[in-house]
CSV table of C-alpha atoms and ligand atoms in Angstrom, one decimal:
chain,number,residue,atom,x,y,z
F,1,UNK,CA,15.6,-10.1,0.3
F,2,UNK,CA,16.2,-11.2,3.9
F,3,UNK,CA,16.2,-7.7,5.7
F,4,UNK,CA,17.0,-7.6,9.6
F,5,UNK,CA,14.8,-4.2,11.1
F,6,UNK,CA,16.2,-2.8,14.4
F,7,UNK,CA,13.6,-1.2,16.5
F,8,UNK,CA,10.9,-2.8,13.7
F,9,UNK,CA,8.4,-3.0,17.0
F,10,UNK,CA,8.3,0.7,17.0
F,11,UNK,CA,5.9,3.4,15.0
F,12,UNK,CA,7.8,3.6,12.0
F,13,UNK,CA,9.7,0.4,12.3
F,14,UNK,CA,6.2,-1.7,12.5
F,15,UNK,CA,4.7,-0.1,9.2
F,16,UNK,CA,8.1,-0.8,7.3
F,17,UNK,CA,8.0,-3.9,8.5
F,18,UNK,CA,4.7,-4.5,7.2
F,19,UNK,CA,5.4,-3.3,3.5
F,20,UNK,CA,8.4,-5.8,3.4
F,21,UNK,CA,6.5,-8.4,4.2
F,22,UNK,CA,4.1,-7.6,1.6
F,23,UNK,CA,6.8,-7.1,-0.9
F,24,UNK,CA,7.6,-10.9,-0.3
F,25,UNK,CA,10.5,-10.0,1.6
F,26,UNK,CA,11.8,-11.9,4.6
F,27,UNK,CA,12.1,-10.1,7.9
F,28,UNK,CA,13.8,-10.2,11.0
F,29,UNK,CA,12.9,-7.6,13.9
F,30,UNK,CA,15.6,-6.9,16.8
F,31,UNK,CA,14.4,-4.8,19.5
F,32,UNK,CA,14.4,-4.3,23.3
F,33,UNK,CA,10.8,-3.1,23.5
F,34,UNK,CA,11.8,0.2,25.5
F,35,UNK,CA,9.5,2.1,23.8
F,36,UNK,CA,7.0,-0.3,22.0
F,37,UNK,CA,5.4,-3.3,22.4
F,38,UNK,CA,5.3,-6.9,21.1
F,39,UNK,CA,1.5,-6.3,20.1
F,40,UNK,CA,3.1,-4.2,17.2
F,41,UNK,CA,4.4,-7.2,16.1
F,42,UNK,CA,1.4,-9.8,16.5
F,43,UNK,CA,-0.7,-7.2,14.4
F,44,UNK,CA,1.5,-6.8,11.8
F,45,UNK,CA,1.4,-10.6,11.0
F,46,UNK,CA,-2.1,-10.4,11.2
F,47,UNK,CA,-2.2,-7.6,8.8
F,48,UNK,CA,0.5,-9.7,6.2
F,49,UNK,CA,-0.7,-12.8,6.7
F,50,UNK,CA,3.1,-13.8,7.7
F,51,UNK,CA,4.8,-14.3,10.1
F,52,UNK,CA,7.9,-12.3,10.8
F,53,UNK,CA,11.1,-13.7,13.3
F,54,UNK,CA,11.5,-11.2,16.8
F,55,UNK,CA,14.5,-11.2,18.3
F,56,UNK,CA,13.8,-9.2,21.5
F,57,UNK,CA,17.7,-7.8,22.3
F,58,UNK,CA,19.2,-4.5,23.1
F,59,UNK,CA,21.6,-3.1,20.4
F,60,UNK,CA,24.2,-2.2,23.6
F,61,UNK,CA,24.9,-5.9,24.1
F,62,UNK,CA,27.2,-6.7,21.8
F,63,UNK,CA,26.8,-10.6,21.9
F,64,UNK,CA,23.1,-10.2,21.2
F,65,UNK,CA,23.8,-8.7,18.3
F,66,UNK,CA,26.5,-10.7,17.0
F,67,UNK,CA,24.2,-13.7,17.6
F,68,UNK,CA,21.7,-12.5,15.5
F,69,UNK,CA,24.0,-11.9,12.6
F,70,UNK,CA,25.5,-15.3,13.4
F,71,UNK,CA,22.7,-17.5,12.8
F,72,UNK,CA,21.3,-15.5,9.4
F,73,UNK,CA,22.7,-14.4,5.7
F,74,UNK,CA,21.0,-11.3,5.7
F,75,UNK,CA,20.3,-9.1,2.4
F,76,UNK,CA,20.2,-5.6,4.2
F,77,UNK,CA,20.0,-3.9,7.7
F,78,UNK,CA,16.9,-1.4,8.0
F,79,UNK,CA,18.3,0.6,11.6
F,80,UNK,CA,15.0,2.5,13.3
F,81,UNK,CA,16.4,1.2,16.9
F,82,UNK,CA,16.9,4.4,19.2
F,83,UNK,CA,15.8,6.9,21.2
F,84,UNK,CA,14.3,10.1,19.7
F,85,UNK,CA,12.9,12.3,22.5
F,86,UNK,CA,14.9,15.7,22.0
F,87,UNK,CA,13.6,17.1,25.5
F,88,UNK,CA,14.9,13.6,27.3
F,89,UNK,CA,18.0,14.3,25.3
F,90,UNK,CA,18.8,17.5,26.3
F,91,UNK,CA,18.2,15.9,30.3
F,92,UNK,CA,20.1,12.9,29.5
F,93,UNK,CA,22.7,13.2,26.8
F,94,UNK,CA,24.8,10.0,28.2
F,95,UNK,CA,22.1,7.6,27.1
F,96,UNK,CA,21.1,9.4,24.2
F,97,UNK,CA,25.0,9.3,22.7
F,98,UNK,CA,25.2,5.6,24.2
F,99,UNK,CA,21.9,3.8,22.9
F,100,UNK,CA,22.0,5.7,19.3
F,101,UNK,CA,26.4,6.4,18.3
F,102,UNK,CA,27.2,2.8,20.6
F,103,UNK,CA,24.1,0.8,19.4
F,104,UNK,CA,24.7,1.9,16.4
F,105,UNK,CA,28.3,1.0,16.2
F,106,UNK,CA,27.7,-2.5,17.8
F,107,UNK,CA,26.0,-3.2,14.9
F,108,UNK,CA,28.1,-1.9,12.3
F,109,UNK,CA,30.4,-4.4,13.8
F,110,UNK,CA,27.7,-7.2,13.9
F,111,UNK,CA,27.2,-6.3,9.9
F,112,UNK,CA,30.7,-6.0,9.0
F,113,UNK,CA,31.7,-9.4,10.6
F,114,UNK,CA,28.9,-11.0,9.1
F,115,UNK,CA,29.6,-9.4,5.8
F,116,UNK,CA,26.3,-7.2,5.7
F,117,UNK,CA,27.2,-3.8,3.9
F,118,UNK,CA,23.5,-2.5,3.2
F,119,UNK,CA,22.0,-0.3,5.4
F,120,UNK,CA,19.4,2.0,5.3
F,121,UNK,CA,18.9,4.4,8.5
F,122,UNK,CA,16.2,6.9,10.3
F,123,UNK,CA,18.2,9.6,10.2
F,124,UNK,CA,16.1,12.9,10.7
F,125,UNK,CA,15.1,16.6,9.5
F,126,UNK,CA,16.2,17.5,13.0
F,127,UNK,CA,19.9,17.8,11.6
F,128,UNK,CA,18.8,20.9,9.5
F,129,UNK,CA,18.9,22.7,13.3
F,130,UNK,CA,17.4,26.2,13.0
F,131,UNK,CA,17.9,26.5,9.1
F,132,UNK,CA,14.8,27.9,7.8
F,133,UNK,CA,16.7,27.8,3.9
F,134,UNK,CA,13.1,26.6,2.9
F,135,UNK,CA,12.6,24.3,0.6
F,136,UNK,CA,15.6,22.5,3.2
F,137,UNK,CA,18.0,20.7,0.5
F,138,UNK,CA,20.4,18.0,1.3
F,139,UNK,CA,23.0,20.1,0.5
F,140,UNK,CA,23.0,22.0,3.6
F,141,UNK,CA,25.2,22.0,6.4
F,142,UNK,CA,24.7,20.1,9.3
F,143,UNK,CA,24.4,22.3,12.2
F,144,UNK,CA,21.8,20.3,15.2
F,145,UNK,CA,20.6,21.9,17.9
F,146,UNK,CA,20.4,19.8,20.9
F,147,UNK,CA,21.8,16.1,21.9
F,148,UNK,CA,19.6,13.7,19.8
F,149,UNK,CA,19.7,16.1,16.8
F,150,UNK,CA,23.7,15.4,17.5
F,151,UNK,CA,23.7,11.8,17.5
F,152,UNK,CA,22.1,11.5,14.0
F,153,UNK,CA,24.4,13.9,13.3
F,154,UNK,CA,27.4,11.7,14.0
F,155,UNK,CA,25.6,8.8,12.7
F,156,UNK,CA,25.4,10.0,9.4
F,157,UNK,CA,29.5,11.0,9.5
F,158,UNK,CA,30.7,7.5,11.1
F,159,UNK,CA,28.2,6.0,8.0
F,160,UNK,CA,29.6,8.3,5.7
F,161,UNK,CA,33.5,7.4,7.3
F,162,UNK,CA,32.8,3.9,6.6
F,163,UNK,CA,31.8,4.2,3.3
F,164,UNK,CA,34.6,6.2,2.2
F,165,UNK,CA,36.8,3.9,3.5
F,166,UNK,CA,35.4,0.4,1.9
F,167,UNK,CA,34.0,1.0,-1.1
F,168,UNK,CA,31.4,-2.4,-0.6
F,169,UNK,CA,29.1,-0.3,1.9
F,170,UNK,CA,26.0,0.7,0.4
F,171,UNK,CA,24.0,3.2,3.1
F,172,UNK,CA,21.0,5.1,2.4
F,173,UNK,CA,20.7,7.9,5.3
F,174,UNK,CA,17.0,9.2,5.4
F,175,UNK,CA,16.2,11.9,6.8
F,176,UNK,CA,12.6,11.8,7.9
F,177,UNK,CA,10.6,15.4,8.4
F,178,UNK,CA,7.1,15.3,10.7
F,179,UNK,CA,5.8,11.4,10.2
F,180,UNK,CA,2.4,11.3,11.3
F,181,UNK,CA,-0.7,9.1,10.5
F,182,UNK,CA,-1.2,5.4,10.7
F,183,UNK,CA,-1.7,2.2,8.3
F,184,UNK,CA,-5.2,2.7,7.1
F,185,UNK,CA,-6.6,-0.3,9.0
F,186,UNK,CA,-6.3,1.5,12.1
F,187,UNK,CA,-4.4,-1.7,13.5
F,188,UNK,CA,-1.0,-0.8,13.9
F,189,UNK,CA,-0.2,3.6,14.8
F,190,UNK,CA,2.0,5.4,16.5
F,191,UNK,CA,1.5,4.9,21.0
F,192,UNK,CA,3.4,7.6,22.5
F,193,UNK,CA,4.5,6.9,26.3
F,194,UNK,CA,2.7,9.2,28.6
F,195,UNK,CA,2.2,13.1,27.3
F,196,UNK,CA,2.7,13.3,23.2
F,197,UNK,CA,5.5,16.0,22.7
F,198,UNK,CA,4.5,16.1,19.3
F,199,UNK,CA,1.7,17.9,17.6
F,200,UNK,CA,-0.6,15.2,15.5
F,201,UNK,CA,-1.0,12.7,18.7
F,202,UNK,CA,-1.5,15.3,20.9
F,203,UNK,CA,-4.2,16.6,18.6
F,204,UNK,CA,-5.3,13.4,18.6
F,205,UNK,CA,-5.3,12.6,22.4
F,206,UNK,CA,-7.3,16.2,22.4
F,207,UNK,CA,-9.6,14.9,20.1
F,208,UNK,CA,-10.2,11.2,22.3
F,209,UNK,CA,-11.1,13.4,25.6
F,210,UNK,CA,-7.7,12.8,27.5
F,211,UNK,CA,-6.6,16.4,27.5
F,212,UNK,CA,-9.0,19.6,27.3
F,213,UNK,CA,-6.8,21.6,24.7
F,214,UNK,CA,-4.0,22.1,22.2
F,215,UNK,CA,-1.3,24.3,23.3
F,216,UNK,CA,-0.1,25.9,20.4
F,217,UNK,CA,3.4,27.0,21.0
F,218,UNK,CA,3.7,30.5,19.4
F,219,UNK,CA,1.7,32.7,16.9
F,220,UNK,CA,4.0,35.4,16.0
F,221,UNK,CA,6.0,33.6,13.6
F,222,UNK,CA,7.5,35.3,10.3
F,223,UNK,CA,4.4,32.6,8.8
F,224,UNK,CA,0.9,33.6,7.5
F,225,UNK,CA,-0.9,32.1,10.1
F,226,UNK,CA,2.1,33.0,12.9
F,227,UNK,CA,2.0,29.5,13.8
F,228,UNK,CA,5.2,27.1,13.2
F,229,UNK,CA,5.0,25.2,9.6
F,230,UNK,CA,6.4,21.6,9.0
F,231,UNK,CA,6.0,19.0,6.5
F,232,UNK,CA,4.2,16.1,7.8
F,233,UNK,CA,4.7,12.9,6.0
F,234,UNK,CA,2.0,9.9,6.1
F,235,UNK,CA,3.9,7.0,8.2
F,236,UNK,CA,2.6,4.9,5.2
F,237,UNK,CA,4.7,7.3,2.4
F,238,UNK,CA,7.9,6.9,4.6
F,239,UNK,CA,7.6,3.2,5.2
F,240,UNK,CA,7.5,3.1,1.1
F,241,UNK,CA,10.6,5.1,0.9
F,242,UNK,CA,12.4,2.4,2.9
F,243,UNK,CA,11.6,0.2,0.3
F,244,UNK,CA,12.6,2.3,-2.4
F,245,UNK,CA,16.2,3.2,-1.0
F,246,UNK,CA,16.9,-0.9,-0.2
F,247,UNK,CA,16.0,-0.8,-4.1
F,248,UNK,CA,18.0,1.6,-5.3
F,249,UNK,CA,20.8,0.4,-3.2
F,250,UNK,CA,20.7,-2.7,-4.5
F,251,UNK,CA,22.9,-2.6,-7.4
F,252,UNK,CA,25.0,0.4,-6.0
F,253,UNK,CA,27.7,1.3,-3.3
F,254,UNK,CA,28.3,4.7,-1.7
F,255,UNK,CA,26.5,6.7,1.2
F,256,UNK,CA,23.5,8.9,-0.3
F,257,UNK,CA,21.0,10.8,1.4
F,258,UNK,CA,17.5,11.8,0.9
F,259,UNK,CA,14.8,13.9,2.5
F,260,UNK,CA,11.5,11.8,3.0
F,261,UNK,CA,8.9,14.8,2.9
F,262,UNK,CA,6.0,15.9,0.5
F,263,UNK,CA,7.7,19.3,0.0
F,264,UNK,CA,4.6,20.8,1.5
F,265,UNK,CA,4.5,22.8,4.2
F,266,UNK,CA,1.5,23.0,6.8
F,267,UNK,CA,1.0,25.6,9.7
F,268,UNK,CA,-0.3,24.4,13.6
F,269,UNK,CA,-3.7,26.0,13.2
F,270,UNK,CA,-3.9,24.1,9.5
F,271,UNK,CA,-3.2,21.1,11.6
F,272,UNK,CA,-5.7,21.6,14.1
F,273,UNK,CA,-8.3,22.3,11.0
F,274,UNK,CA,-7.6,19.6,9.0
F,275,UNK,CA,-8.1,17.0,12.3
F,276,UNK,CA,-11.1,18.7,13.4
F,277,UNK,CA,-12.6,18.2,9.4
F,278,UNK,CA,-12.0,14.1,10.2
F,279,UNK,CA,-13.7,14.3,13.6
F,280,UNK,CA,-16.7,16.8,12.8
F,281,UNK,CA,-16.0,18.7,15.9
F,282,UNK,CA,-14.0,21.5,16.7
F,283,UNK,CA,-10.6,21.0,18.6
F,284,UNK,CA,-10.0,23.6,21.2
F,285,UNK,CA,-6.9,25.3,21.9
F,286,UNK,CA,-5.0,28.1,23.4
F,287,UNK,CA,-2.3,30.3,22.3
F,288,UNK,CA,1.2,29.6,24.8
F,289,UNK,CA,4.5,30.5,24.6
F,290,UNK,CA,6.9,29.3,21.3
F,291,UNK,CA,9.0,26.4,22.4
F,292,UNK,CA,12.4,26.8,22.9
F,293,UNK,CA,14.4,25.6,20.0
F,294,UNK,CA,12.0,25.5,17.6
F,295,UNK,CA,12.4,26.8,14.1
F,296,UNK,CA,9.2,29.1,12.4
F,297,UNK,CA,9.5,26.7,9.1
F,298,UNK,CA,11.1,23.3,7.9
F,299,UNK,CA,10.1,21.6,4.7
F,300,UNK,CA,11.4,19.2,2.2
F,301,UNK,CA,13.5,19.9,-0.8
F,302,UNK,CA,12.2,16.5,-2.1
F,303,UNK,CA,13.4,16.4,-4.9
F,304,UNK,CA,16.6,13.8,-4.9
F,305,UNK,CA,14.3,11.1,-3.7
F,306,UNK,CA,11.4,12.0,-6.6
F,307,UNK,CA,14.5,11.8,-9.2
F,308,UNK,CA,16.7,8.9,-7.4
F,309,UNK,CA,14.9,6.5,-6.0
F,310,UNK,CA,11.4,7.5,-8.3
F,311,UNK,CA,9.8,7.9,-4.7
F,312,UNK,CA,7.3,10.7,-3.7
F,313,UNK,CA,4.6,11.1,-0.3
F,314,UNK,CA,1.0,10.3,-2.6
F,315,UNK,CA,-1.0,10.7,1.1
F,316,UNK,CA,-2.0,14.5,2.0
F,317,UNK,CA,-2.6,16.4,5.4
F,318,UNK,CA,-6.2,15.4,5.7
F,319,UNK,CA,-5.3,11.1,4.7
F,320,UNK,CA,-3.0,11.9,7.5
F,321,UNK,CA,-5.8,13.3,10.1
F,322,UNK,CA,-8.0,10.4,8.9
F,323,UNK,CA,-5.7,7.6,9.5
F,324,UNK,CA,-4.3,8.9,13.0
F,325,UNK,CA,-7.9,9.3,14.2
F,326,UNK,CA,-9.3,5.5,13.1
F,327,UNK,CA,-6.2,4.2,14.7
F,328,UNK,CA,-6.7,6.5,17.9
F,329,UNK,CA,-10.3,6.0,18.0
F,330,UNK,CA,-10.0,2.3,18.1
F,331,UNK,CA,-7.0,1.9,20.2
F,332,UNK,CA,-7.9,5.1,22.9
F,333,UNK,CA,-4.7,3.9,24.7
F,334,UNK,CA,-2.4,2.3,21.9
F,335,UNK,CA,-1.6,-1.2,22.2
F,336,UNK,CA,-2.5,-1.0,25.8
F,337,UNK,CA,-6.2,-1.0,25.1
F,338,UNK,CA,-6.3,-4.4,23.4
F,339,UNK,CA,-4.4,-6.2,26.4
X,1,LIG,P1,9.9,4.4,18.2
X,1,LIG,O1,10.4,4.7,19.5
X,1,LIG,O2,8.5,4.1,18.0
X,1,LIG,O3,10.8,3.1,17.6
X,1,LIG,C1,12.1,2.9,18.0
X,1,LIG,C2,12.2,1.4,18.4
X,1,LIG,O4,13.6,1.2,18.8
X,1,LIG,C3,11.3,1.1,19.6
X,1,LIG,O5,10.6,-0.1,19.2
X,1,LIG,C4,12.3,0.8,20.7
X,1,LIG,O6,11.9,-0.2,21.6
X,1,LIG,C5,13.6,0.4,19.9
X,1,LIG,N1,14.8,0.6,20.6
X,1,LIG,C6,15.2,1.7,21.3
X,1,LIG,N2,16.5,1.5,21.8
X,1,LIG,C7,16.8,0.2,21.5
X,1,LIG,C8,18.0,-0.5,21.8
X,1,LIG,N3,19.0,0.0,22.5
X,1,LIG,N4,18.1,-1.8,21.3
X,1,LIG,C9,17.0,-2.3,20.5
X,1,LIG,N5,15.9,-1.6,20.3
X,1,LIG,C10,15.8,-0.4,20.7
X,1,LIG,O7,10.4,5.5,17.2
X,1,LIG,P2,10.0,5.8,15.7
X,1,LIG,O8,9.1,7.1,15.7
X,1,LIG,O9,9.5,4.6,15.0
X,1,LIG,O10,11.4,6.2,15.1
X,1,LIG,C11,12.2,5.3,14.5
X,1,LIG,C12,13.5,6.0,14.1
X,1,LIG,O11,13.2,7.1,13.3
X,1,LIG,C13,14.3,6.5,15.3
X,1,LIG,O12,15.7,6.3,15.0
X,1,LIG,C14,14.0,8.0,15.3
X,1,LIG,O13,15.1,8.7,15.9
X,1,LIG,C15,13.9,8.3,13.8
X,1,LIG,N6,13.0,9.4,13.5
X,1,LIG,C16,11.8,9.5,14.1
X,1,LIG,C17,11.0,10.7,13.8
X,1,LIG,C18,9.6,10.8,14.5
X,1,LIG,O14,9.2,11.9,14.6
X,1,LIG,N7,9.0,9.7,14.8
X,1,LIG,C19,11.5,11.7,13.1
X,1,LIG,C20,12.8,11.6,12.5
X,1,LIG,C21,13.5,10.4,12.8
X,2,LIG,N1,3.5,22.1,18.5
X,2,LIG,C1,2.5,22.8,19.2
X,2,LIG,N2,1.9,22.2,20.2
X,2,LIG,C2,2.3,20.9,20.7
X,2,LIG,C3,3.3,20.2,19.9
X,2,LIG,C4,3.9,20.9,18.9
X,2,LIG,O1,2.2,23.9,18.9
X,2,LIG,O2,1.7,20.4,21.6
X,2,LIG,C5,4.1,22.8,17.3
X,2,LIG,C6,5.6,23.0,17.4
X,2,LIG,O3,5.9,24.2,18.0
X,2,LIG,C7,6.0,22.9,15.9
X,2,LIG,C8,5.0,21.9,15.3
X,2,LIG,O4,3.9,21.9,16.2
X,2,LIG,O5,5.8,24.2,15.3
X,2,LIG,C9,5.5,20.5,15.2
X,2,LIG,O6,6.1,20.1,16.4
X,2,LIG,P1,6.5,18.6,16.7
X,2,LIG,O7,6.9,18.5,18.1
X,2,LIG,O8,5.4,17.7,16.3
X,2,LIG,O9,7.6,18.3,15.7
X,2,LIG,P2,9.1,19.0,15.5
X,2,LIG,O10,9.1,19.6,14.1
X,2,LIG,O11,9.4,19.9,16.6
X,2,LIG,O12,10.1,17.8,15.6
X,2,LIG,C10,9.8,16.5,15.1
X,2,LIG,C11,10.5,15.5,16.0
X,2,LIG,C12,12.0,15.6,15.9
X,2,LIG,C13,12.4,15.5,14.5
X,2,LIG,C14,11.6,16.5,13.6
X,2,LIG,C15,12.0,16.4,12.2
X,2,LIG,O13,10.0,15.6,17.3
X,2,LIG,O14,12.6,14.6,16.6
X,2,LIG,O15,10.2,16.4,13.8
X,2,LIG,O16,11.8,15.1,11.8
X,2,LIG,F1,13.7,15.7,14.4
């Protein structure tokens, strides 16, 4: 297939973008770099051997991504590009709703003038808001809590809209729980701008010397340990599940939706544990306040994407640990440290 991957320079978008090309598949990257960096992209050729075609374009300008669709015959859009800080969000909501509902909309006019009606899109656990209905099915309603949570939110209606009303659209909304990890040659990882506000590469930046502790936000949660439990997924696991919704999708129209989780659920101070196992040394930490807007528990019914699209996480908690630290260790400062 010929797949076009928005924000494919990115964390998640870069280890997709890898297993395509190892599938024999035929990419194209379109991203504005705001939050990655074209090293992704050199290292990922390196890893595959291939090359892959970057477009380096901003999904608000329309032209750019009408040119893009102009000059290809593409198989299937894989749509990663956007922001995803929920803090930021919550400052910031104009951007938020323009680069994630606009961008996204200038491309679902790029695709349906170029006659490109399969998708497959990051959408997120975050749309769950506060249900703690664990094991979270898809069923649920849609209730998000802050601005970003919203805009994947009204993502997934506008893709949903679309598909009801032209039957040719076939869209595969994901909805990613707590990625974490890296490919296992430590090459390519996640390189969070400035201070992590997510727990494994904070751990991790702990664990490299650049900050003296965890904070762990809250210990009197309803959970056996008090601390907050989520599913982390292996970035390598949700990269796979691309791949498996572009197959499924394949041969069938409509709008589905799947978790991408391992069903498991794993507590902050389990965390903290497993990471400190991988590094043989213990990871200090302090008790703070809980963060506001978190939930005490979210994990994966995954159970529609283990019977639909025959897909399941295979990595655990401490692969996870493993492959964030070789990929941390080596890179101290993400891409940066190689230029
Ligand atoms: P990322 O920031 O590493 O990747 C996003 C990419 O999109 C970046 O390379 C960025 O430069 C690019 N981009 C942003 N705005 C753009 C624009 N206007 N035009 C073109 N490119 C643009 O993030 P990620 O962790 O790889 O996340 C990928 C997707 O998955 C996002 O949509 C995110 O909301 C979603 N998601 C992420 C998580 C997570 O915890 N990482 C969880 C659930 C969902
Ligand atoms: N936590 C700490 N200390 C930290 C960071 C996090 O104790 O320094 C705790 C949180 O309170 C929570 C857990 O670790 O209990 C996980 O927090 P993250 O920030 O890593 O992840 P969230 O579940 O809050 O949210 C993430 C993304 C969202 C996305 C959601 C589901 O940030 O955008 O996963 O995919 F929507």
């Amino acid at each position: 297939m010929k797949v076009l991957v928005t924000g494919g320079a990115g964390y998640i978008g870069s280890h997709t973008t890898l297993c395509l090309l190892e599938e024999g598949h035929e990419v194209v990257v379109f991203d504005n770099l705001v939050n990655s960096s074209l090293e992704s992209m050199r290292r990922v050729q390196d890893l595959a051997g291939r090359t892959v075609e970057f477009v380096e374009g901003d999904l608000l300008d329309a032209s750019a991504v009408a040119s893009v669709f102009s000059g290809a015959s593409f198989d299937a859009v894989i749509h990663f590009a956007g922001l995803k800080a929920v803090g930021e969000s919550v400052a910031d909501p104009l951007r938020y709703y323009r680069t994630n509902v606009v961008g996204t909309l200038n491309l679902l006019d790029g695709m349906n003038a170029a006659g490109v009606r399969r998708l497959v899109f990051s959408s997120s656990a975050t749309v769950y808001g506060a249900s703690e209905d664990v094991p979270l099915p898809e069923s649920l309603p849609l209730n998000a809590t802050n601005p970003y949570g919203r805009t994947k939110e009204q993502i997934e209606d506008i893709l949903t809209d679309i598909s009801s009303a032209d039957e040719r659209w076939s869209i595969g909304l994901l909805r990613y729980f707590n990625p974490a990890g890296a490919h296992s040659s430590g090459r390519i990882g996640e390189d969070p701008r400035g201070i992590p506000n997510n727990l494994v590469p904070f751990v991790a930046q702990v664990a490299v010397g650049r900050h003296k502790a965890v904070m762990v936000f809250g210990n009197d949660y309803p959970t056996p340990d008090g601390t907050g439990i989520r599913d982390y997924i292996h970035v390598m696991d949700l990269a796979e599940g691309h791949l498996a919704a572009l197959h499924f999708l394949k041969d069938r129209t409509g709008a589905f939706q799947w978790n991408l989780g391992t069903g498991q659920g794993s507590s902050v101070l389990e965390v903290i544990e497993a990471f400190s196992t991988v590094v043989s040394k213990k990871i200090p930490y302090e008790f703070a306040p809980r963060r506001k807007g978190d939930a005490a528990l979210s994990y994966a019914d995954a159970s529609s994407a283990r019977n639909q699209l025959r897909w399941t996480a295979k990595r655990d908690l401490a692969r996870m640990c493993a492959d964030h630290w070789n990929w941390q260790r080596s890179n101290p400062r993400g891409y940066d440290s190689s230029l």
